[in-house]
Amino acid sequence: KARVGRLVGLVPAAQTQEAPKVDETPDESALVSAFVSRVEVNPVKGSRLVDITFLSTDAKFAALAADALVDEYVDQNLQVKQQDTQNMLDWLVKELANQQQKVQDSEQALAEYREKQNAMSLDDKQNIVLSRLNQVNEAVMRARTARVQKEAQYNQIRTSSGAGTPPDAIPIVAQNPQVQSFKNKLAELQRERVRLSERYGDKHPQIVNVNAALQDTQRQLDLEITKSLQAVKNDYDTALLEEQTLSKNLEAAKADATDLNKKSIGYSVMEREAR
């Protein structure tokens, strides 16, 4: 201690010595204080290096002191890095265990979700539901188009009837093959009656037969016109009912798709958590 004290130029303790540390004696504390007072550290500009110098009357001791400081710093720095690495490894081990537990919990929750929501094959169900939704939507569009056409025909009949137009003059009725057939037959019988009237009286058997045929044909024509008018109304009612039924099916399909989409969102979130 005396030799080191002389080398570091130990001065009276009252001037430089700090209060001893817990693990130091007063003499050791005085030596440390004297040693530190002769150390100088200057950073090298433009680099991360530093110059370390030690003032002493003994050049060898000065070099030894500077080298010892550098070695101690390197060792201490290495220990700090090793400790940091060890701390990181410890944290990674704990975090890995936590993540593994989270994965297990997420997989368990995902399995329970599949079972609870009946989502064992969610992708396949989505394809089926979306396909059904598209099919029903297309059917609704076709039914709506057909209903609009039938409604136009029905409105034409109602408008014509309200305007006093003869039923057989309404285009859709006049185009009926049965109506056309009876009207042609009726016209032939009328021509035949005119021809016979030129030769016979009203009570002649042929005139009587022609009149009876005319009445029967007119009755059949009226019946066919009524059936044609009723058929137009029936077609409209059927088209309207079909559109309404398909529209309800479409709303149900939309509800299924929405419900499945909600399940899919929850499933996707849980699936990501499980990865």
PDB file of C-alpha atoms in Angstrom:
ATOM      1  CA  LYS A   1       0.000   0.000   0.000  1.00  0.00           C
ATOM      2  CA  ALA A   2       2.821   2.374   0.842  1.00  0.00           C
ATOM      3  CA  ARG A   3       4.486   1.710  -2.542  1.00  0.00           C
ATOM      4  CA  VAL A   4       1.289   2.186  -4.470  1.00  0.00           C
ATOM      5  CA  GLY A   5       0.570   5.290  -2.440  1.00  0.00           C
ATOM      6  CA  ARG A   6       3.904   6.752  -3.433  1.00  0.00           C
ATOM      7  CA  LEU A   7       3.365   5.820  -7.102  1.00  0.00           C
ATOM      8  CA  VAL A   8      -0.040   7.464  -7.252  1.00  0.00           C
ATOM      9  CA  GLY A   9       1.109  10.400  -5.153  1.00  0.00           C
ATOM     10  CA  LEU A  10      -1.264   9.745  -2.291  1.00  0.00           C
ATOM     11  CA  VAL A  11      -2.165  12.989  -0.542  1.00  0.00           C
ATOM     12  CA  PRO A  12      -3.609  13.450   2.903  1.00  0.00           C
ATOM     13  CA  ALA A  13      -7.064  11.883   3.160  1.00  0.00           C
ATOM     14  CA  ALA A  14      -8.676  15.069   4.397  1.00  0.00           C
ATOM     15  CA  GLN A  15      -8.090  16.746   1.021  1.00  0.00           C
ATOM     16  CA  THR A  16      -9.269  14.095  -1.506  1.00  0.00           C
ATOM     17  CA  GLN A  17     -10.603  11.002   0.159  1.00  0.00           C
ATOM     18  CA  GLU A  18     -14.300  10.282  -0.101  1.00  0.00           C
ATOM     19  CA  ALA A  19     -16.259   8.343   2.461  1.00  0.00           C
ATOM     20  CA  PRO A  20     -15.282   4.655   2.204  1.00  0.00           C
ATOM     21  CA  LYS A  21     -17.687   2.332   0.351  1.00  0.00           C
ATOM     22  CA  VAL A  22     -19.399  -0.460   2.199  1.00  0.00           C
ATOM     23  CA  ASP A  23     -16.880  -3.034   0.950  1.00  0.00           C
ATOM     24  CA  GLU A  24     -13.774  -0.773   1.356  1.00  0.00           C
ATOM     25  CA  THR A  25     -11.453   0.033   4.235  1.00  0.00           C
ATOM     26  CA  PRO A  26     -10.390   3.644   4.772  1.00  0.00           C
ATOM     27  CA  ASP A  27      -6.944   2.847   3.328  1.00  0.00           C
ATOM     28  CA  GLU A  28      -8.451   1.189   0.257  1.00  0.00           C
ATOM     29  CA  SER A  29     -10.796   4.093  -0.234  1.00  0.00           C
ATOM     30  CA  ALA A  30      -7.869   6.541  -0.045  1.00  0.00           C
ATOM     31  CA  LEU A  31      -5.909   4.551  -2.639  1.00  0.00           C
ATOM     32  CA  VAL A  32      -8.896   4.399  -4.987  1.00  0.00           C
ATOM     33  CA  SER A  33      -9.515   8.123  -4.676  1.00  0.00           C
ATOM     34  CA  ALA A  34      -5.855   8.904  -5.319  1.00  0.00           C
ATOM     35  CA  PHE A  35      -5.766   6.547  -8.292  1.00  0.00           C
ATOM     36  CA  VAL A  36      -8.928   7.980  -9.885  1.00  0.00           C
ATOM     37  CA  SER A  37      -7.660  11.529  -9.424  1.00  0.00           C
ATOM     38  CA  ARG A  38      -4.766  10.792 -11.803  1.00  0.00           C
ATOM     39  CA  VAL A  39      -6.888   9.168 -14.541  1.00  0.00           C
ATOM     40  CA  GLU A  40      -7.922  11.202 -17.581  1.00  0.00           C
ATOM     41  CA  VAL A  41     -10.188  10.033 -20.418  1.00  0.00           C
ATOM     42  CA  ASN A  42     -10.489  12.071 -23.638  1.00  0.00           C
ATOM     43  CA  PRO A  43     -12.669  11.057 -26.591  1.00  0.00           C
ATOM     44  CA  VAL A  44     -11.039  10.960 -30.033  1.00  0.00           C
ATOM     45  CA  LYS A  45     -12.892  13.309 -32.357  1.00  0.00           C
ATOM     46  CA  GLY A  46     -14.664  11.698 -35.300  1.00  0.00           C
ATOM     47  CA  SER A  47     -14.541   8.228 -33.771  1.00  0.00           C
ATOM     48  CA  ARG A  48     -15.915   6.105 -30.964  1.00  0.00           C
ATOM     49  CA  LEU A  49     -12.424   5.778 -29.411  1.00  0.00           C
ATOM     50  CA  VAL A  50     -11.038   7.392 -26.278  1.00  0.00           C
ATOM     51  CA  ASP A  51      -7.538   8.173 -25.043  1.00  0.00           C
ATOM     52  CA  ILE A  52      -6.807   7.006 -21.503  1.00  0.00           C
ATOM     53  CA  THR A  53      -3.862   8.541 -19.643  1.00  0.00           C
ATOM     54  CA  PHE A  54      -2.522   8.105 -16.147  1.00  0.00           C
ATOM     55  CA  LEU A  55      -0.203  10.529 -14.405  1.00  0.00           C
ATOM     56  CA  SER A  56       2.607   8.966 -12.360  1.00  0.00           C
ATOM     57  CA  THR A  57       6.273   9.475 -11.649  1.00  0.00           C
ATOM     58  CA  ASP A  58       6.815   5.856 -12.729  1.00  0.00           C
ATOM     59  CA  ALA A  59       6.289   5.376 -16.486  1.00  0.00           C
ATOM     60  CA  LYS A  60       5.889   1.605 -16.165  1.00  0.00           C
ATOM     61  CA  PHE A  61       3.287   2.002 -13.450  1.00  0.00           C
ATOM     62  CA  ALA A  62       1.467   4.628 -15.553  1.00  0.00           C
ATOM     63  CA  ALA A  63       1.347   2.241 -18.527  1.00  0.00           C
ATOM     64  CA  LEU A  64       0.301  -0.634 -16.289  1.00  0.00           C
ATOM     65  CA  ALA A  65      -2.462   1.479 -14.730  1.00  0.00           C
ATOM     66  CA  ALA A  66      -3.796   2.604 -18.127  1.00  0.00           C
ATOM     67  CA  ASP A  67      -3.740  -0.956 -19.490  1.00  0.00           C
ATOM     68  CA  ALA A  68      -5.439  -2.237 -16.358  1.00  0.00           C
ATOM     69  CA  LEU A  69      -8.202   0.303 -16.753  1.00  0.00           C
ATOM     70  CA  VAL A  70      -8.734  -0.702 -20.394  1.00  0.00           C
ATOM     71  CA  ASP A  71      -8.729  -4.409 -19.552  1.00  0.00           C
ATOM     72  CA  GLU A  72     -11.127  -3.843 -16.688  1.00  0.00           C
ATOM     73  CA  TYR A  73     -13.434  -1.818 -18.923  1.00  0.00           C
ATOM     74  CA  VAL A  74     -13.368  -4.498 -21.615  1.00  0.00           C
ATOM     75  CA  ASP A  75     -14.079  -7.221 -19.076  1.00  0.00           C
ATOM     76  CA  GLN A  76     -16.837  -5.196 -17.486  1.00  0.00           C
ATOM     77  CA  ASN A  77     -18.339  -4.367 -20.888  1.00  0.00           C
ATOM     78  CA  LEU A  78     -18.191  -8.022 -21.863  1.00  0.00           C
ATOM     79  CA  GLN A  79     -19.877  -9.008 -18.620  1.00  0.00           C
ATOM     80  CA  VAL A  80     -22.588  -6.429 -19.231  1.00  0.00           C
ATOM     81  CA  LYS A  81     -23.157  -7.755 -22.742  1.00  0.00           C
ATOM     82  CA  GLN A  82     -23.183 -11.322 -21.491  1.00  0.00           C
ATOM     83  CA  GLN A  83     -25.653 -10.364 -18.807  1.00  0.00           C
ATOM     84  CA  ASP A  84     -27.820  -8.558 -21.357  1.00  0.00           C
ATOM     85  CA  THR A  85     -27.674 -11.597 -23.614  1.00  0.00           C
ATOM     86  CA  GLN A  86     -28.574 -13.868 -20.748  1.00  0.00           C
ATOM     87  CA  ASN A  87     -31.436 -11.584 -19.757  1.00  0.00           C
ATOM     88  CA  MET A  88     -32.667 -11.608 -23.353  1.00  0.00           C
ATOM     89  CA  LEU A  89     -32.448 -15.394 -23.501  1.00  0.00           C
ATOM     90  CA  ASP A  90     -34.350 -15.683 -20.239  1.00  0.00           C
ATOM     91  CA  TRP A  91     -37.010 -13.313 -21.574  1.00  0.00           C
ATOM     92  CA  LEU A  92     -37.248 -15.230 -24.844  1.00  0.00           C
ATOM     93  CA  VAL A  93     -37.686 -18.516 -22.989  1.00  0.00           C
ATOM     94  CA  LYS A  94     -40.509 -17.030 -20.914  1.00  0.00           C
ATOM     95  CA  GLU A  95     -42.064 -15.333 -23.942  1.00  0.00           C
ATOM     96  CA  LEU A  96     -41.883 -18.565 -25.950  1.00  0.00           C
ATOM     97  CA  ALA A  97     -43.656 -20.382 -23.161  1.00  0.00           C
ATOM     98  CA  ASN A  98     -46.293 -17.640 -23.032  1.00  0.00           C
ATOM     99  CA  GLN A  99     -46.796 -17.747 -26.795  1.00  0.00           C
ATOM    100  CA  GLN A 100     -47.045 -21.530 -26.779  1.00  0.00           C
ATOM    101  CA  GLN A 101     -49.704 -21.284 -24.091  1.00  0.00           C
ATOM    102  CA  LYS A 102     -51.545 -18.620 -26.100  1.00  0.00           C
ATOM    103  CA  VAL A 103     -51.446 -20.845 -29.188  1.00  0.00           C
ATOM    104  CA  GLN A 104     -52.827 -23.756 -27.221  1.00  0.00           C
ATOM    105  CA  ASP A 105     -55.566 -21.576 -25.748  1.00  0.00           C
ATOM    106  CA  SER A 106     -56.389 -20.124 -29.188  1.00  0.00           C
ATOM    107  CA  GLU A 107     -56.519 -23.562 -30.814  1.00  0.00           C
ATOM    108  CA  GLN A 108     -58.784 -24.787 -28.040  1.00  0.00           C
ATOM    109  CA  ALA A 109     -61.038 -21.750 -28.447  1.00  0.00           C
ATOM    110  CA  LEU A 110     -61.047 -22.248 -32.227  1.00  0.00           C
ATOM    111  CA  ALA A 111     -62.076 -25.870 -31.870  1.00  0.00           C
ATOM    112  CA  GLU A 112     -64.867 -24.927 -29.458  1.00  0.00           C
ATOM    113  CA  TYR A 113     -65.993 -22.165 -31.834  1.00  0.00           C
ATOM    114  CA  ARG A 114     -66.166 -24.616 -34.754  1.00  0.00           C
ATOM    115  CA  GLU A 115     -68.254 -27.005 -32.707  1.00  0.00           C
ATOM    116  CA  LYS A 116     -70.531 -24.339 -31.232  1.00  0.00           C
ATOM    117  CA  GLN A 117     -71.123 -22.450 -34.485  1.00  0.00           C
ATOM    118  CA  ASN A 118     -71.244 -25.571 -36.643  1.00  0.00           C
ATOM    119  CA  ALA A 119     -68.332 -24.160 -38.640  1.00  0.00           C
ATOM    120  CA  MET A 120     -66.305 -27.316 -39.151  1.00  0.00           C
ATOM    121  CA  SER A 121     -66.012 -26.563 -42.909  1.00  0.00           C
ATOM    122  CA  LEU A 122     -66.703 -22.853 -43.056  1.00  0.00           C
ATOM    123  CA  ASP A 123     -65.157 -22.267 -46.489  1.00  0.00           C
ATOM    124  CA  ASP A 124     -67.297 -24.957 -48.104  1.00  0.00           C
ATOM    125  CA  LYS A 125     -70.402 -23.570 -46.417  1.00  0.00           C
ATOM    126  CA  GLN A 126     -69.583 -20.091 -47.647  1.00  0.00           C
ATOM    127  CA  ASN A 127     -69.356 -21.377 -51.198  1.00  0.00           C
ATOM    128  CA  ILE A 128     -72.689 -23.176 -50.885  1.00  0.00           C
ATOM    129  CA  VAL A 129     -74.473 -20.242 -49.249  1.00  0.00           C
ATOM    130  CA  LEU A 130     -73.104 -17.702 -51.732  1.00  0.00           C
ATOM    131  CA  SER A 131     -73.968 -19.992 -54.646  1.00  0.00           C
ATOM    132  CA  ARG A 132     -77.512 -20.366 -53.317  1.00  0.00           C
ATOM    133  CA  LEU A 133     -77.753 -16.605 -52.802  1.00  0.00           C
ATOM    134  CA  ASN A 134     -76.711 -15.957 -56.405  1.00  0.00           C
ATOM    135  CA  GLN A 135     -79.123 -18.561 -57.748  1.00  0.00           C
ATOM    136  CA  VAL A 136     -82.071 -17.196 -55.763  1.00  0.00           C
ATOM    137  CA  ASN A 137     -81.166 -13.645 -56.761  1.00  0.00           C
ATOM    138  CA  GLU A 138     -81.163 -14.616 -60.450  1.00  0.00           C
ATOM    139  CA  ALA A 139     -84.488 -16.413 -60.000  1.00  0.00           C
ATOM    140  CA  VAL A 140     -85.975 -13.304 -58.386  1.00  0.00           C
ATOM    141  CA  MET A 141     -84.832 -11.162 -61.306  1.00  0.00           C
ATOM    142  CA  ARG A 142     -86.408 -13.561 -63.812  1.00  0.00           C
ATOM    143  CA  ALA A 143     -89.621 -13.752 -61.775  1.00  0.00           C
ATOM    144  CA  ARG A 144     -89.764  -9.968 -61.531  1.00  0.00           C
ATOM    145  CA  THR A 145     -89.366  -9.597 -65.287  1.00  0.00           C
ATOM    146  CA  ALA A 146     -92.101 -12.170 -65.916  1.00  0.00           C
ATOM    147  CA  ARG A 147     -94.398 -10.472 -63.403  1.00  0.00           C
ATOM    148  CA  VAL A 148     -93.914  -7.086 -65.066  1.00  0.00           C
ATOM    149  CA  GLN A 149     -94.848  -8.591 -68.434  1.00  0.00           C
ATOM    150  CA  LYS A 150     -97.916 -10.374 -67.054  1.00  0.00           C
ATOM    151  CA  GLU A 151     -98.952  -7.270 -65.161  1.00  0.00           C
ATOM    152  CA  ALA A 152     -98.756  -5.203 -68.351  1.00  0.00           C
ATOM    153  CA  GLN A 153    -101.055  -7.671 -70.129  1.00  0.00           C
ATOM    154  CA  TYR A 154    -103.478  -7.724 -67.203  1.00  0.00           C
ATOM    155  CA  ASN A 155    -103.536  -3.927 -67.021  1.00  0.00           C
ATOM    156  CA  GLN A 156    -104.225  -3.826 -70.758  1.00  0.00           C
ATOM    157  CA  ILE A 157    -107.303  -5.981 -70.276  1.00  0.00           C
ATOM    158  CA  ARG A 158    -108.562  -3.887 -67.359  1.00  0.00           C
ATOM    159  CA  THR A 159    -107.976  -0.644 -69.218  1.00  0.00           C
ATOM    160  CA  SER A 160    -109.689  -1.905 -72.379  1.00  0.00           C
ATOM    161  CA  SER A 161    -112.645  -3.278 -70.443  1.00  0.00           C
ATOM    162  CA  GLY A 162    -113.050   0.024 -68.654  1.00  0.00           C
ATOM    163  CA  ALA A 163    -113.007   1.863 -71.988  1.00  0.00           C
ATOM    164  CA  GLY A 164    -115.727  -0.365 -73.433  1.00  0.00           C
ATOM    165  CA  THR A 165    -113.453  -2.203 -75.893  1.00  0.00           C
ATOM    166  CA  PRO A 166    -114.909  -5.600 -76.951  1.00  0.00           C
ATOM    167  CA  PRO A 167    -112.969  -8.398 -75.274  1.00  0.00           C
ATOM    168  CA  ASP A 168    -112.179 -10.137 -78.570  1.00  0.00           C
ATOM    169  CA  ALA A 169    -110.609  -6.896 -79.817  1.00  0.00           C
ATOM    170  CA  ILE A 170    -108.011  -6.871 -77.051  1.00  0.00           C
ATOM    171  CA  PRO A 171    -104.721  -7.955 -78.703  1.00  0.00           C
ATOM    172  CA  ILE A 172    -103.823 -10.699 -76.232  1.00  0.00           C
ATOM    173  CA  VAL A 173    -107.322 -12.215 -76.571  1.00  0.00           C
ATOM    174  CA  ALA A 174    -107.529 -11.739 -80.309  1.00  0.00           C
ATOM    175  CA  GLN A 175    -104.214 -13.579 -80.703  1.00  0.00           C
ATOM    176  CA  ASN A 176    -105.519 -16.630 -78.843  1.00  0.00           C
ATOM    177  CA  PRO A 177    -105.594 -19.557 -81.364  1.00  0.00           C
ATOM    178  CA  GLN A 178    -108.871 -20.950 -79.998  1.00  0.00           C
ATOM    179  CA  VAL A 179    -110.554 -17.562 -80.160  1.00  0.00           C
ATOM    180  CA  GLN A 180    -109.338 -17.098 -83.731  1.00  0.00           C
ATOM    181  CA  SER A 181    -110.598 -20.551 -84.665  1.00  0.00           C
ATOM    182  CA  PHE A 182    -114.095 -19.949 -83.291  1.00  0.00           C
ATOM    183  CA  LYS A 183    -114.251 -16.489 -84.866  1.00  0.00           C
ATOM    184  CA  ASN A 184    -113.341 -17.961 -88.252  1.00  0.00           C
ATOM    185  CA  LYS A 185    -115.938 -20.690 -87.830  1.00  0.00           C
ATOM    186  CA  LEU A 186    -118.503 -18.115 -86.794  1.00  0.00           C
ATOM    187  CA  ALA A 187    -117.765 -16.013 -89.891  1.00  0.00           C
ATOM    188  CA  GLU A 188    -118.171 -19.074 -92.153  1.00  0.00           C
ATOM    189  CA  LEU A 189    -121.503 -19.955 -90.583  1.00  0.00           C
ATOM    190  CA  GLN A 190    -122.701 -16.378 -90.998  1.00  0.00           C
ATOM    191  CA  ARG A 191    -121.800 -16.464 -94.677  1.00  0.00           C
ATOM    192  CA  GLU A 192    -123.553 -19.814 -95.012  1.00  0.00           C
ATOM    193  CA  ARG A 193    -126.681 -18.394 -93.364  1.00  0.00           C
ATOM    194  CA  VAL A 194    -126.689 -15.443 -95.766  1.00  0.00           C
ATOM    195  CA  ARG A 195    -126.365 -17.814 -98.714  1.00  0.00           C
ATOM    196  CA  LEU A 196    -129.168 -20.048 -97.494  1.00  0.00           C
ATOM    197  CA  SER A 197    -131.389 -17.069 -96.647  1.00  0.00           C
ATOM    198  CA  GLU A 198    -131.403 -16.140-100.304  1.00  0.00           C
ATOM    199  CA  ARG A 199    -133.109 -19.465-101.124  1.00  0.00           C
ATOM    200  CA  TYR A 200    -135.043 -20.503 -98.017  1.00  0.00           C
ATOM    201  CA  GLY A 201    -137.187 -19.023 -95.319  1.00  0.00           C
ATOM    202  CA  ASP A 202    -136.332 -18.724 -91.689  1.00  0.00           C
ATOM    203  CA  LYS A 203    -138.102 -21.983 -90.803  1.00  0.00           C
ATOM    204  CA  HIS A 204    -136.308 -24.080 -93.371  1.00  0.00           C
ATOM    205  CA  PRO A 205    -134.384 -26.930 -91.716  1.00  0.00           C
ATOM    206  CA  GLN A 206    -131.051 -25.807 -93.141  1.00  0.00           C
ATOM    207  CA  ILE A 207    -131.624 -22.274 -91.882  1.00  0.00           C
ATOM    208  CA  VAL A 208    -132.617 -23.669 -88.493  1.00  0.00           C
ATOM    209  CA  ASN A 209    -129.473 -25.830 -88.388  1.00  0.00           C
ATOM    210  CA  VAL A 210    -127.240 -22.934 -89.343  1.00  0.00           C
ATOM    211  CA  ASN A 211    -128.812 -20.710 -86.661  1.00  0.00           C
ATOM    212  CA  ALA A 212    -128.270 -23.420 -84.055  1.00  0.00           C
ATOM    213  CA  ALA A 213    -124.644 -23.831 -85.167  1.00  0.00           C
ATOM    214  CA  LEU A 214    -124.198 -20.065 -84.982  1.00  0.00           C
ATOM    215  CA  GLN A 215    -125.540 -19.945 -81.424  1.00  0.00           C
ATOM    216  CA  ASP A 216    -123.368 -22.869 -80.353  1.00  0.00           C
ATOM    217  CA  THR A 217    -120.245 -21.375 -81.940  1.00  0.00           C
ATOM    218  CA  GLN A 218    -120.955 -17.969 -80.385  1.00  0.00           C
ATOM    219  CA  ARG A 219    -121.364 -19.630 -76.996  1.00  0.00           C
ATOM    220  CA  GLN A 220    -118.080 -21.462 -77.420  1.00  0.00           C
ATOM    221  CA  LEU A 221    -116.392 -18.243 -78.588  1.00  0.00           C
ATOM    222  CA  ASP A 222    -117.660 -16.325 -75.549  1.00  0.00           C
ATOM    223  CA  LEU A 223    -116.520 -19.132 -73.287  1.00  0.00           C
ATOM    224  CA  GLU A 224    -113.076 -19.159 -74.878  1.00  0.00           C
ATOM    225  CA  ILE A 225    -112.802 -15.372 -74.554  1.00  0.00           C
ATOM    226  CA  THR A 226    -113.709 -15.623 -70.865  1.00  0.00           C
ATOM    227  CA  LYS A 227    -111.132 -18.383 -70.399  1.00  0.00           C
ATOM    228  CA  SER A 228    -108.518 -16.284 -72.191  1.00  0.00           C
ATOM    229  CA  LEU A 229    -109.240 -13.277 -69.989  1.00  0.00           C
ATOM    230  CA  GLN A 230    -109.138 -15.422 -66.856  1.00  0.00           C
ATOM    231  CA  ALA A 231    -105.883 -17.038 -68.015  1.00  0.00           C
ATOM    232  CA  VAL A 232    -104.250 -13.620 -68.245  1.00  0.00           C
ATOM    233  CA  LYS A 233    -105.318 -12.806 -64.685  1.00  0.00           C
ATOM    234  CA  ASN A 234    -104.222 -16.238 -63.461  1.00  0.00           C
ATOM    235  CA  ASP A 235    -100.821 -15.831 -65.121  1.00  0.00           C
ATOM    236  CA  TYR A 236    -100.390 -12.458 -63.444  1.00  0.00           C
ATOM    237  CA  ASP A 237    -101.434 -13.786 -60.019  1.00  0.00           C
ATOM    238  CA  THR A 238     -99.083 -16.755 -60.415  1.00  0.00           C
ATOM    239  CA  ALA A 239     -96.173 -14.539 -61.482  1.00  0.00           C
ATOM    240  CA  LEU A 240     -96.820 -12.185 -58.570  1.00  0.00           C
ATOM    241  CA  LEU A 241     -96.954 -15.051 -56.064  1.00  0.00           C
ATOM    242  CA  GLU A 242     -93.778 -16.577 -57.469  1.00  0.00           C
ATOM    243  CA  GLU A 243     -91.958 -13.258 -57.228  1.00  0.00           C
ATOM    244  CA  GLN A 244     -93.091 -12.760 -53.626  1.00  0.00           C
ATOM    245  CA  THR A 245     -92.076 -16.294 -52.656  1.00  0.00           C
ATOM    246  CA  LEU A 246     -88.660 -15.989 -54.265  1.00  0.00           C
ATOM    247  CA  SER A 247     -88.170 -12.553 -52.679  1.00  0.00           C
ATOM    248  CA  LYS A 248     -88.766 -14.108 -49.247  1.00  0.00           C
ATOM    249  CA  ASN A 249     -86.298 -16.870 -50.108  1.00  0.00           C
ATOM    250  CA  LEU A 250     -83.815 -14.215 -51.184  1.00  0.00           C
ATOM    251  CA  GLU A 251     -84.133 -12.393 -47.861  1.00  0.00           C
ATOM    252  CA  ALA A 252     -83.604 -15.691 -46.045  1.00  0.00           C
ATOM    253  CA  ALA A 253     -80.534 -16.414 -48.173  1.00  0.00           C
ATOM    254  CA  LYS A 254     -79.188 -12.935 -47.438  1.00  0.00           C
ATOM    255  CA  ALA A 255     -79.713 -13.513 -43.711  1.00  0.00           C
ATOM    256  CA  ASP A 256     -77.844 -16.815 -43.947  1.00  0.00           C
ATOM    257  CA  ALA A 257     -75.007 -15.150 -45.838  1.00  0.00           C
ATOM    258  CA  THR A 258     -74.814 -12.335 -43.276  1.00  0.00           C
ATOM    259  CA  ASP A 259     -74.810 -14.778 -40.376  1.00  0.00           C
ATOM    260  CA  LEU A 260     -72.147 -16.887 -42.064  1.00  0.00           C
ATOM    261  CA  ASN A 261     -70.089 -13.775 -42.781  1.00  0.00           C
ATOM    262  CA  LYS A 262     -70.196 -12.851 -39.078  1.00  0.00           C
ATOM    263  CA  LYS A 263     -69.093 -16.359 -38.192  1.00  0.00           C
ATOM    264  CA  SER A 264     -66.352 -16.150 -40.807  1.00  0.00           C
ATOM    265  CA  ILE A 265     -65.022 -12.894 -39.334  1.00  0.00           C
ATOM    266  CA  GLY A 266     -64.902 -14.357 -35.837  1.00  0.00           C
ATOM    267  CA  TYR A 267     -63.407 -17.566 -37.196  1.00  0.00           C
ATOM    268  CA  SER A 268     -60.713 -15.671 -39.136  1.00  0.00           C
ATOM    269  CA  VAL A 269     -59.754 -13.615 -36.091  1.00  0.00           C
ATOM    270  CA  MET A 270     -59.449 -16.695 -33.916  1.00  0.00           C
ATOM    271  CA  GLU A 271     -57.587 -18.540 -36.671  1.00  0.00           C
ATOM    272  CA  ARG A 272     -55.023 -15.727 -36.932  1.00  0.00           C
ATOM    273  CA  GLU A 273     -54.569 -15.786 -33.172  1.00  0.00           C
ATOM    274  CA  ALA A 274     -53.983 -19.529 -33.323  1.00  0.00           C
ATOM    275  CA  ARG A 275     -51.191 -19.198 -35.902  1.00  0.00           C
TER     276      ARG A 275
END
